[in-house]
PDB file of C-alpha atoms and ligand atoms in Angstrom:
ATOM      1  CA  UNK A  29      45.795 -64.030  43.983  1.00  0.00           C
ATOM      2  CA  UNK A  30      48.452 -66.847  44.899  1.00  0.00           C
ATOM      3  CA  UNK A  31      51.104 -68.341  43.107  1.00  0.00           C
ATOM      4  CA  UNK A  32      51.147 -72.057  43.365  1.00  0.00           C
ATOM      5  CA  UNK A  33      47.117 -73.159  43.855  1.00  0.00           C
ATOM      6  CA  UNK A  34      47.238 -75.610  47.508  1.00  0.00           C
ATOM      7  CA  UNK A  35      45.421 -78.331  45.847  1.00  0.00           C
ATOM      8  CA  UNK A  36      42.997 -80.602  48.077  1.00  0.00           C
ATOM      9  CA  UNK A  37      41.319 -83.909  45.863  1.00  0.00           C
ATOM     10  CA  UNK A  38      38.247 -85.364  47.926  1.00  0.00           C
ATOM     11  CA  UNK A  39      37.606 -89.606  46.866  1.00  0.00           C
ATOM     12  CA  UNK A  40      35.949 -91.762  48.220  1.00  0.00           C
ATOM     13  CA  UNK A  41      36.804 -94.952  45.680  1.00  0.00           C
ATOM     14  CA  UNK A  42      39.444 -95.911  43.490  1.00  0.00           C
ATOM     15  CA  UNK A  43      40.613 -92.722  42.879  1.00  0.00           C
ATOM     16  CA  UNK A  44      41.862 -93.255  39.230  1.00  0.00           C
ATOM     17  CA  UNK A  45      40.907 -89.773  38.578  1.00  0.00           C
ATOM     18  CA  UNK A  46      43.517 -88.516  41.309  1.00  0.00           C
ATOM     19  CA  UNK A  47      46.205 -90.609  40.294  1.00  0.00           C
ATOM     20  CA  UNK A  48      45.738 -88.890  36.851  1.00  0.00           C
ATOM     21  CA  UNK A  49      46.207 -85.708  38.307  1.00  0.00           C
ATOM     22  CA  UNK A  50      49.215 -87.309  40.793  1.00  0.00           C
ATOM     23  CA  UNK A  51      51.019 -88.410  37.348  1.00  0.00           C
ATOM     24  CA  UNK A  52      50.095 -84.960  35.360  1.00  0.00           C
ATOM     25  CA  UNK A  53      51.914 -83.072  38.225  1.00  0.00           C
ATOM     26  CA  UNK A  54      54.993 -85.625  37.965  1.00  0.00           C
ATOM     27  CA  UNK A  55      55.362 -85.085  34.134  1.00  0.00           C
ATOM     28  CA  UNK A  56      54.945 -81.386  34.887  1.00  0.00           C
ATOM     29  CA  UNK A  57      51.330 -80.636  33.650  1.00  0.00           C
ATOM     30  CA  UNK A  58      50.059 -79.387  36.556  1.00  0.00           C
ATOM     31  CA  UNK A  59      52.336 -75.929  37.047  1.00  0.00           C
ATOM     32  CA  UNK A  60      50.153 -73.493  38.688  1.00  0.00           C
ATOM     33  CA  UNK A  61      48.716 -76.090  41.976  1.00  0.00           C
ATOM     34  CA  UNK A  62      50.368 -78.659  43.932  1.00  0.00           C
ATOM     35  CA  UNK A  63      48.413 -81.569  45.549  1.00  0.00           C
ATOM     36  CA  UNK A  64      49.308 -81.087  48.899  1.00  0.00           C
ATOM     37  CA  UNK A  65      46.137 -82.911  50.787  1.00  0.00           C
ATOM     38  CA  UNK A  66      43.473 -86.009  49.578  1.00  0.00           C
ATOM     39  CA  UNK A  67      40.416 -86.073  51.895  1.00  0.00           C
ATOM     40  CA  UNK A  68      37.980 -89.616  51.558  1.00  0.00           C
ATOM     41  CA  UNK A  69      34.690 -89.551  53.170  1.00  0.00           C
ATOM     42  CA  UNK A  70      35.180 -93.907  53.027  1.00  0.00           C
ATOM     43  CA  UNK A  71      37.806 -95.359  55.288  1.00  0.00           C
ATOM     44  CA  UNK A  72      39.096 -98.334  52.816  1.00  0.00           C
ATOM     45  CA  UNK A  73      39.069 -96.110  49.506  1.00  0.00           C
ATOM     46  CA  UNK A  74      41.610 -97.440  47.609  1.00  0.00           C
ATOM     47  CA  UNK A  75      42.228 -93.442  46.620  1.00  0.00           C
ATOM     48  CA  UNK A  76      44.154 -93.599  49.815  1.00  0.00           C
ATOM     49  CA  UNK A  77      47.108 -96.002  49.217  1.00  0.00           C
ATOM     50  CA  UNK A  78      47.643 -93.759  46.023  1.00  0.00           C
ATOM     51  CA  UNK A  79      47.759 -90.831  48.494  1.00  0.00           C
ATOM     52  CA  UNK A  80      50.470 -92.759  49.904  1.00  0.00           C
ATOM     53  CA  UNK A  81      52.440 -93.783  47.097  1.00  0.00           C
ATOM     54  CA  UNK A  82      52.825 -90.119  45.956  1.00  0.00           C
ATOM     55  CA  UNK A  83      53.221 -88.649  49.328  1.00  0.00           C
ATOM     56  CA  UNK A  84      50.813 -86.545  49.594  1.00  0.00           C
ATOM     57  CA  UNK A  85      49.128 -86.241  53.124  1.00  0.00           C
ATOM     58  CA  UNK A  86      45.514 -88.019  53.045  1.00  0.00           C
ATOM     59  CA  UNK A  87      43.247 -88.205  56.015  1.00  0.00           C
ATOM     60  CA  UNK A  88      39.449 -89.562  56.441  1.00  0.00           C
ATOM     61  CA  UNK A  89      36.072 -87.800  57.084  1.00  0.00           C
ATOM     62  CA  UNK A  90      34.053 -90.693  57.746  1.00  0.00           C
ATOM     63  CA  UNK A  91      30.611 -89.996  58.277  1.00  0.00           C
ATOM     64  CA  UNK A  92      30.907 -92.603  60.875  1.00  0.00           C
ATOM     65  CA  UNK A  93      33.134 -90.621  63.352  1.00  0.00           C
ATOM     66  CA  UNK A  94      30.800 -87.502  63.795  1.00  0.00           C
ATOM     67  CA  UNK A  95      27.016 -87.416  65.416  1.00  0.00           C
ATOM     68  CA  UNK A  96      25.698 -85.368  61.866  1.00  0.00           C
ATOM     69  CA  UNK A  97      26.060 -85.043  58.203  1.00  0.00           C
ATOM     70  CA  UNK A  98      26.605 -81.361  59.296  1.00  0.00           C
ATOM     71  CA  UNK A  99      28.938 -81.747  61.622  1.00  0.00           C
ATOM     72  CA  UNK A 100      30.906 -84.186  59.283  1.00  0.00           C
ATOM     73  CA  UNK A 101      31.456 -81.596  56.738  1.00  0.00           C
ATOM     74  CA  UNK A 102      32.270 -78.533  59.576  1.00  0.00           C
ATOM     75  CA  UNK A 103      35.277 -81.187  59.670  1.00  0.00           C
ATOM     76  CA  UNK A 104      35.783 -81.761  56.019  1.00  0.00           C
ATOM     77  CA  UNK A 105      35.795 -77.320  56.254  1.00  0.00           C
ATOM     78  CA  UNK A 106      37.942 -76.826  59.242  1.00  0.00           C
ATOM     79  CA  UNK A 107      40.643 -78.908  57.261  1.00  0.00           C
ATOM     80  CA  UNK A 108      40.613 -77.697  54.194  1.00  0.00           C
ATOM     81  CA  UNK A 109      40.767 -74.492  56.031  1.00  0.00           C
ATOM     82  CA  UNK A 110      43.665 -75.456  57.874  1.00  0.00           C
ATOM     83  CA  UNK A 111      45.908 -76.563  55.498  1.00  0.00           C
ATOM     84  CA  UNK A 112      44.943 -73.225  53.811  1.00  0.00           C
ATOM     85  CA  UNK A 113      43.424 -75.064  50.649  1.00  0.00           C
ATOM     86  CA  UNK A 114      42.932 -72.530  47.872  1.00  0.00           C
ATOM     87  CA  UNK A 115      41.179 -75.436  44.999  1.00  0.00           C
ATOM     88  CA  UNK A 116      39.653 -78.391  45.835  1.00  0.00           C
ATOM     89  CA  UNK A 117      38.655 -81.265  43.372  1.00  0.00           C
ATOM     90  CA  UNK A 118      36.089 -83.644  43.094  1.00  0.00           C
ATOM     91  CA  UNK A 119      37.481 -86.398  41.850  1.00  0.00           C
ATOM     92  CA  UNK A 120      34.810 -89.007  42.524  1.00  0.00           C
ATOM     93  CA  UNK A 121      33.950 -87.638  45.497  1.00  0.00           C
ATOM     94  CA  UNK A 122      30.136 -88.947  46.954  1.00  0.00           C
ATOM     95  CA  UNK A 123      28.756 -86.899  49.231  1.00  0.00           C
ATOM     96  CA  UNK A 124      26.409 -84.231  48.329  1.00  0.00           C
ATOM     97  CA  UNK A 125      28.118 -81.046  49.610  1.00  0.00           C
ATOM     98  CA  UNK A 126      25.986 -78.534  51.036  1.00  0.00           C
ATOM     99  CA  UNK A 127      24.681 -74.178  50.540  1.00  0.00           C
ATOM    100  CA  UNK A 128      26.784 -73.466  53.470  1.00  0.00           C
ATOM    101  CA  UNK A 129      30.801 -75.665  51.777  1.00  0.00           C
ATOM    102  CA  UNK A 130      29.902 -74.230  48.131  1.00  0.00           C
ATOM    103  CA  UNK A 131      29.633 -70.744  48.896  1.00  0.00           C
ATOM    104  CA  UNK A 132      32.314 -70.838  51.159  1.00  0.00           C
ATOM    105  CA  UNK A 133      34.579 -71.614  49.100  1.00  0.00           C
ATOM    106  CA  UNK A 134      32.591 -70.490  45.850  1.00  0.00           C
ATOM    107  CA  UNK A 135      34.327 -70.609  42.528  1.00  0.00           C
ATOM    108  CA  UNK A 136      37.011 -73.053  44.507  1.00  0.00           C
ATOM    109  CA  UNK A 137      35.430 -76.239  44.235  1.00  0.00           C
ATOM    110  CA  UNK A 138      35.799 -78.051  40.454  1.00  0.00           C
ATOM    111  CA  UNK A 139      33.693 -81.761  40.069  1.00  0.00           C
ATOM    112  CA  UNK A 140      34.196 -84.604  37.267  1.00  0.00           C
ATOM    113  CA  UNK A 141      31.415 -85.525  36.509  1.00  0.00           C
ATOM    114  CA  UNK A 142      31.105 -88.715  33.583  1.00  0.00           C
ATOM    115  CA  UNK A 143      28.954 -87.419  31.202  1.00  0.00           C
ATOM    116  CA  UNK A 144      27.831 -84.663  29.008  1.00  0.00           C
ATOM    117  CA  UNK A 145      26.574 -82.609  31.116  1.00  0.00           C
ATOM    118  CA  UNK A 146      22.892 -81.737  31.376  1.00  0.00           C
ATOM    119  CA  UNK A 147      22.339 -85.613  30.505  1.00  0.00           C
ATOM    120  CA  UNK A 148      22.541 -87.972  32.882  1.00  0.00           C
ATOM    121  CA  UNK A 149      23.623 -85.735  36.752  1.00  0.00           C
ATOM    122  CA  UNK A 150      22.096 -84.297  39.168  1.00  0.00           C
ATOM    123  CA  UNK A 151      21.797 -86.260  42.229  1.00  0.00           C
ATOM    124  CA  UNK A 152      21.604 -90.451  42.385  1.00  0.00           C
ATOM    125  CA  UNK A 153      23.879 -90.125  39.406  1.00  0.00           C
ATOM    126  CA  UNK A 154      26.775 -91.389  39.379  1.00  0.00           C
ATOM    127  CA  UNK A 155      29.806 -94.172  38.603  1.00  0.00           C
ATOM    128  CA  UNK A 156      28.261 -96.702  36.904  1.00  0.00           C
ATOM    129  CA  UNK A 157      24.661 -95.157  36.947  1.00  0.00           C
ATOM    130  CA  UNK A 158      25.477 -92.472  34.411  1.00  0.00           C
ATOM    131  CA  UNK A 159      26.425 -95.288  31.726  1.00  0.00           C
ATOM    132  CA  UNK A 160      23.469 -97.644  32.291  1.00  0.00           C
ATOM    133  CA  UNK A 161      21.122 -94.052  31.400  1.00  0.00           C
ATOM    134  CA  UNK A 162      22.893 -93.305  28.589  1.00  0.00           C
ATOM    135  CA  UNK A 163      22.932 -97.027  27.366  1.00  0.00           C
ATOM    136  CA  UNK A 164      19.829 -97.446  28.270  1.00  0.00           C
ATOM    137  CA  UNK A 165      18.535 -93.636  26.107  1.00  0.00           C
ATOM    138  CA  UNK A 166      20.232 -95.167  23.171  1.00  0.00           C
ATOM    139  CA  UNK A 167      22.506 -92.294  23.202  1.00  0.00           C
ATOM    140  CA  UNK A 168      25.584 -92.417  20.593  1.00  0.00           C
ATOM    141  CA  UNK A 169      27.777 -90.368  21.751  1.00  0.00           C
ATOM    142  CA  UNK A 170      28.844 -89.803  26.069  1.00  0.00           C
ATOM    143  CA  UNK A 171      31.376 -88.294  27.967  1.00  0.00           C
ATOM    144  CA  UNK A 172      32.818 -86.543  30.995  1.00  0.00           C
ATOM    145  CA  UNK A 173      32.058 -82.786  32.246  1.00  0.00           C
ATOM    146  CA  UNK A 174      34.599 -80.689  34.775  1.00  0.00           C
ATOM    147  CA  UNK A 175      32.218 -77.903  35.958  1.00  0.00           C
ATOM    148  CA  UNK A 176      32.882 -75.330  39.560  1.00  0.00           C
ATOM    149  CA  UNK A 177      30.587 -76.645  42.048  1.00  0.00           C
ATOM    150  CA  UNK A 178      27.591 -74.814  43.704  1.00  0.00           C
ATOM    151  CA  UNK A 179      24.398 -75.859  45.866  1.00  0.00           C
ATOM    152  CA  UNK A 180      22.811 -77.496  42.514  1.00  0.00           C
ATOM    153  CA  UNK A 181      23.754 -81.371  41.954  1.00  0.00           C
ATOM    154  CA  UNK A 182      26.047 -81.371  39.063  1.00  0.00           C
ATOM    155  CA  UNK A 183      24.429 -78.200  38.099  1.00  0.00           C
ATOM    156  CA  UNK A 184      27.757 -75.315  38.236  1.00  0.00           C
ATOM    157  CA  UNK A 185      29.056 -73.659  35.537  1.00  0.00           C
ATOM    158  CA  UNK A 186      30.801 -76.186  33.111  1.00  0.00           C
ATOM    159  CA  UNK A 187      34.595 -75.594  32.535  1.00  0.00           C
ATOM    160  CA  UNK A 188      35.313 -78.387  29.872  1.00  0.00           C
ATOM    161  CA  UNK A 189      34.082 -81.381  28.171  1.00  0.00           C
ATOM    162  CA  UNK A 190      35.108 -84.144  26.052  1.00  0.00           C
ATOM    163  CA  UNK A 191      32.717 -86.193  24.285  1.00  0.00           C
ATOM    164  CA  UNK A 192      33.237 -90.265  24.154  1.00  0.00           C
ATOM    165  CA  UNK A 193      31.868 -92.638  21.976  1.00  0.00           C
ATOM    166  CA  UNK A 194      29.374 -95.260  22.259  1.00  0.00           C
ATOM    167  CA  UNK A 195      29.232 -98.185  20.733  1.00  0.00           C
ATOM    168  CA  UNK A 196      28.031-101.234  19.817  1.00  0.00           C
ATOM    169  CA  UNK A 197      27.377-104.066  22.776  1.00  0.00           C
ATOM    170  CA  UNK A 198      29.357-101.678  25.226  1.00  0.00           C
ATOM    171  CA  UNK A 199      28.156-102.466  28.490  1.00  0.00           C
ATOM    172  CA  UNK A 200      27.917 -99.874  31.701  1.00  0.00           C
ATOM    173  CA  UNK A 201      31.506-101.276  32.630  1.00  0.00           C
ATOM    174  CA  UNK A 202      33.358-100.884  29.399  1.00  0.00           C
ATOM    175  CA  UNK A 203      31.524 -97.840  28.538  1.00  0.00           C
ATOM    176  CA  UNK A 204      33.064 -96.242  32.095  1.00  0.00           C
ATOM    177  CA  UNK A 205      36.360 -97.338  31.154  1.00  0.00           C
ATOM    178  CA  UNK A 206      36.603 -95.364  27.683  1.00  0.00           C
ATOM    179  CA  UNK A 207      34.919 -92.475  29.034  1.00  0.00           C
ATOM    180  CA  UNK A 208      37.476 -92.249  32.297  1.00  0.00           C
ATOM    181  CA  UNK A 209      40.557 -93.012  29.248  1.00  0.00           C
ATOM    182  CA  UNK A 210      39.693 -90.910  26.387  1.00  0.00           C
ATOM    183  CA  UNK A 211      38.081 -87.676  28.617  1.00  0.00           C
ATOM    184  CA  UNK A 212      38.057 -87.844  32.369  1.00  0.00           C
ATOM    185  CA  UNK A 213      41.859 -88.798  33.096  1.00  0.00           C
ATOM    186  CA  UNK A 214      43.010 -86.141  29.916  1.00  0.00           C
ATOM    187  CA  UNK A 215      40.333 -83.508  30.634  1.00  0.00           C
ATOM    188  CA  UNK A 216      40.144 -83.170  34.668  1.00  0.00           C
ATOM    189  CA  UNK A 217      43.960 -82.368  35.048  1.00  0.00           C
ATOM    190  CA  UNK A 218      44.347 -79.815  31.755  1.00  0.00           C
ATOM    191  CA  UNK A 219      41.183 -77.916  33.902  1.00  0.00           C
ATOM    192  CA  UNK A 220      42.628 -78.353  37.304  1.00  0.00           C
ATOM    193  CA  UNK A 221      46.028 -76.276  35.153  1.00  0.00           C
ATOM    194  CA  UNK A 222      43.753 -73.947  33.647  1.00  0.00           C
ATOM    195  CA  UNK A 223      41.328 -73.186  37.234  1.00  0.00           C
ATOM    196  CA  UNK A 224      44.930 -73.238  39.186  1.00  0.00           C
ATOM    197  CA  UNK A 225      46.541 -70.998  36.464  1.00  0.00           C
ATOM    198  CA  UNK A 226      43.605 -68.111  36.650  1.00  0.00           C
ATOM    199  CA  UNK A 227      43.705 -68.158  40.427  1.00  0.00           C
ATOM    200  CA  UNK A 228      47.712 -67.184  40.429  1.00  0.00           C
TER     201      UNK A 228
HETATM  202  C1  GAR B 318      34.662 -91.551  38.212  1.00  0.00           C
HETATM  203  O1  GAR B 318      34.097 -92.512  36.540  1.00  0.00           O
HETATM  204  C2  GAR B 318      33.917 -89.753  38.001  1.00  0.00           C
HETATM  205  O2  GAR B 318      34.099 -89.309  37.319  1.00  0.00           O
HETATM  206  C3  GAR B 318      32.445 -90.898  38.613  1.00  0.00           C
HETATM  207  O3  GAR B 318      33.074 -91.768  39.575  1.00  0.00           O
HETATM  208  C4  GAR B 318      33.973 -92.280  39.045  1.00  0.00           C
HETATM  209  C5  GAR B 318      34.858 -92.417  40.131  1.00  0.00           C
HETATM  210  O4  GAR B 318      36.465 -92.914  39.955  1.00  0.00           O
HETATM  211  N1  GAR B 318      32.244 -89.106  39.391  1.00  0.00           N
HETATM  212  C6  GAR B 318      31.341 -89.207  39.705  1.00  0.00           C
HETATM  213  O5  GAR B 318      29.689 -90.111  39.107  1.00  0.00           O
HETATM  214  C7  GAR B 318      30.016 -88.139  40.162  1.00  0.00           C
HETATM  215  N2  GAR B 318      28.988 -87.673  40.025  1.00  0.00           N
HETATM  216  P1  GAR B 318      37.917 -93.082  40.472  1.00  0.00           P
HETATM  217  O6  GAR B 318      37.164 -92.586  42.130  1.00  0.00           O
HETATM  218  O7  GAR B 318      38.981 -94.154  39.970  1.00  0.00           O
HETATM  219  O8  GAR B 318      38.297 -91.320  40.234  1.00  0.00           O
END
């Protein structure tokens, strides 16, 4: 039981989903949680700038600083435990977490994926590749999914989904932007509040 969940957001890139969370928090839409830490596995990730502008502590846990992937993951676990994190949000975080990690924080890790799972997901399906695959398949609807994270990439229990129309002439970039605007940036803050409130 926690009164206000201490949230860590894990990122690898631009961090527009992180920004959506920061903005929702600023509007008072995540009353049961507080983003207290942003962790990137990439040193130059623009998401780190967003954290700093919002006055949120950030850290880099880069593979280059550790002997192997396991040591990197152990450092990440140690940091999350030290900061007493209750809820971990993967927002464009491109490292696959081991079962050791997912078991350690069972029911307390969520991920946003830019398709309607179980379509266009799993290992190697991230970012623009997801939208390329959706366009190649010719689907007329795609969207975004927030789900709990377990040891199977994109295989954990689904929390929320939102559909987005695919339009004639869409490029992967255009579709990615529409999925972000119409689904991801709306869905993720709502799901974070729902899970945070369930921990309270
Ligand atoms: C988002 O579209 C997110 O759904 C996706 O990466 C992008 C990160 O953008 N995640 C995956 O594909 C995970 N499999 P952002 O850094 O601007 O939030």
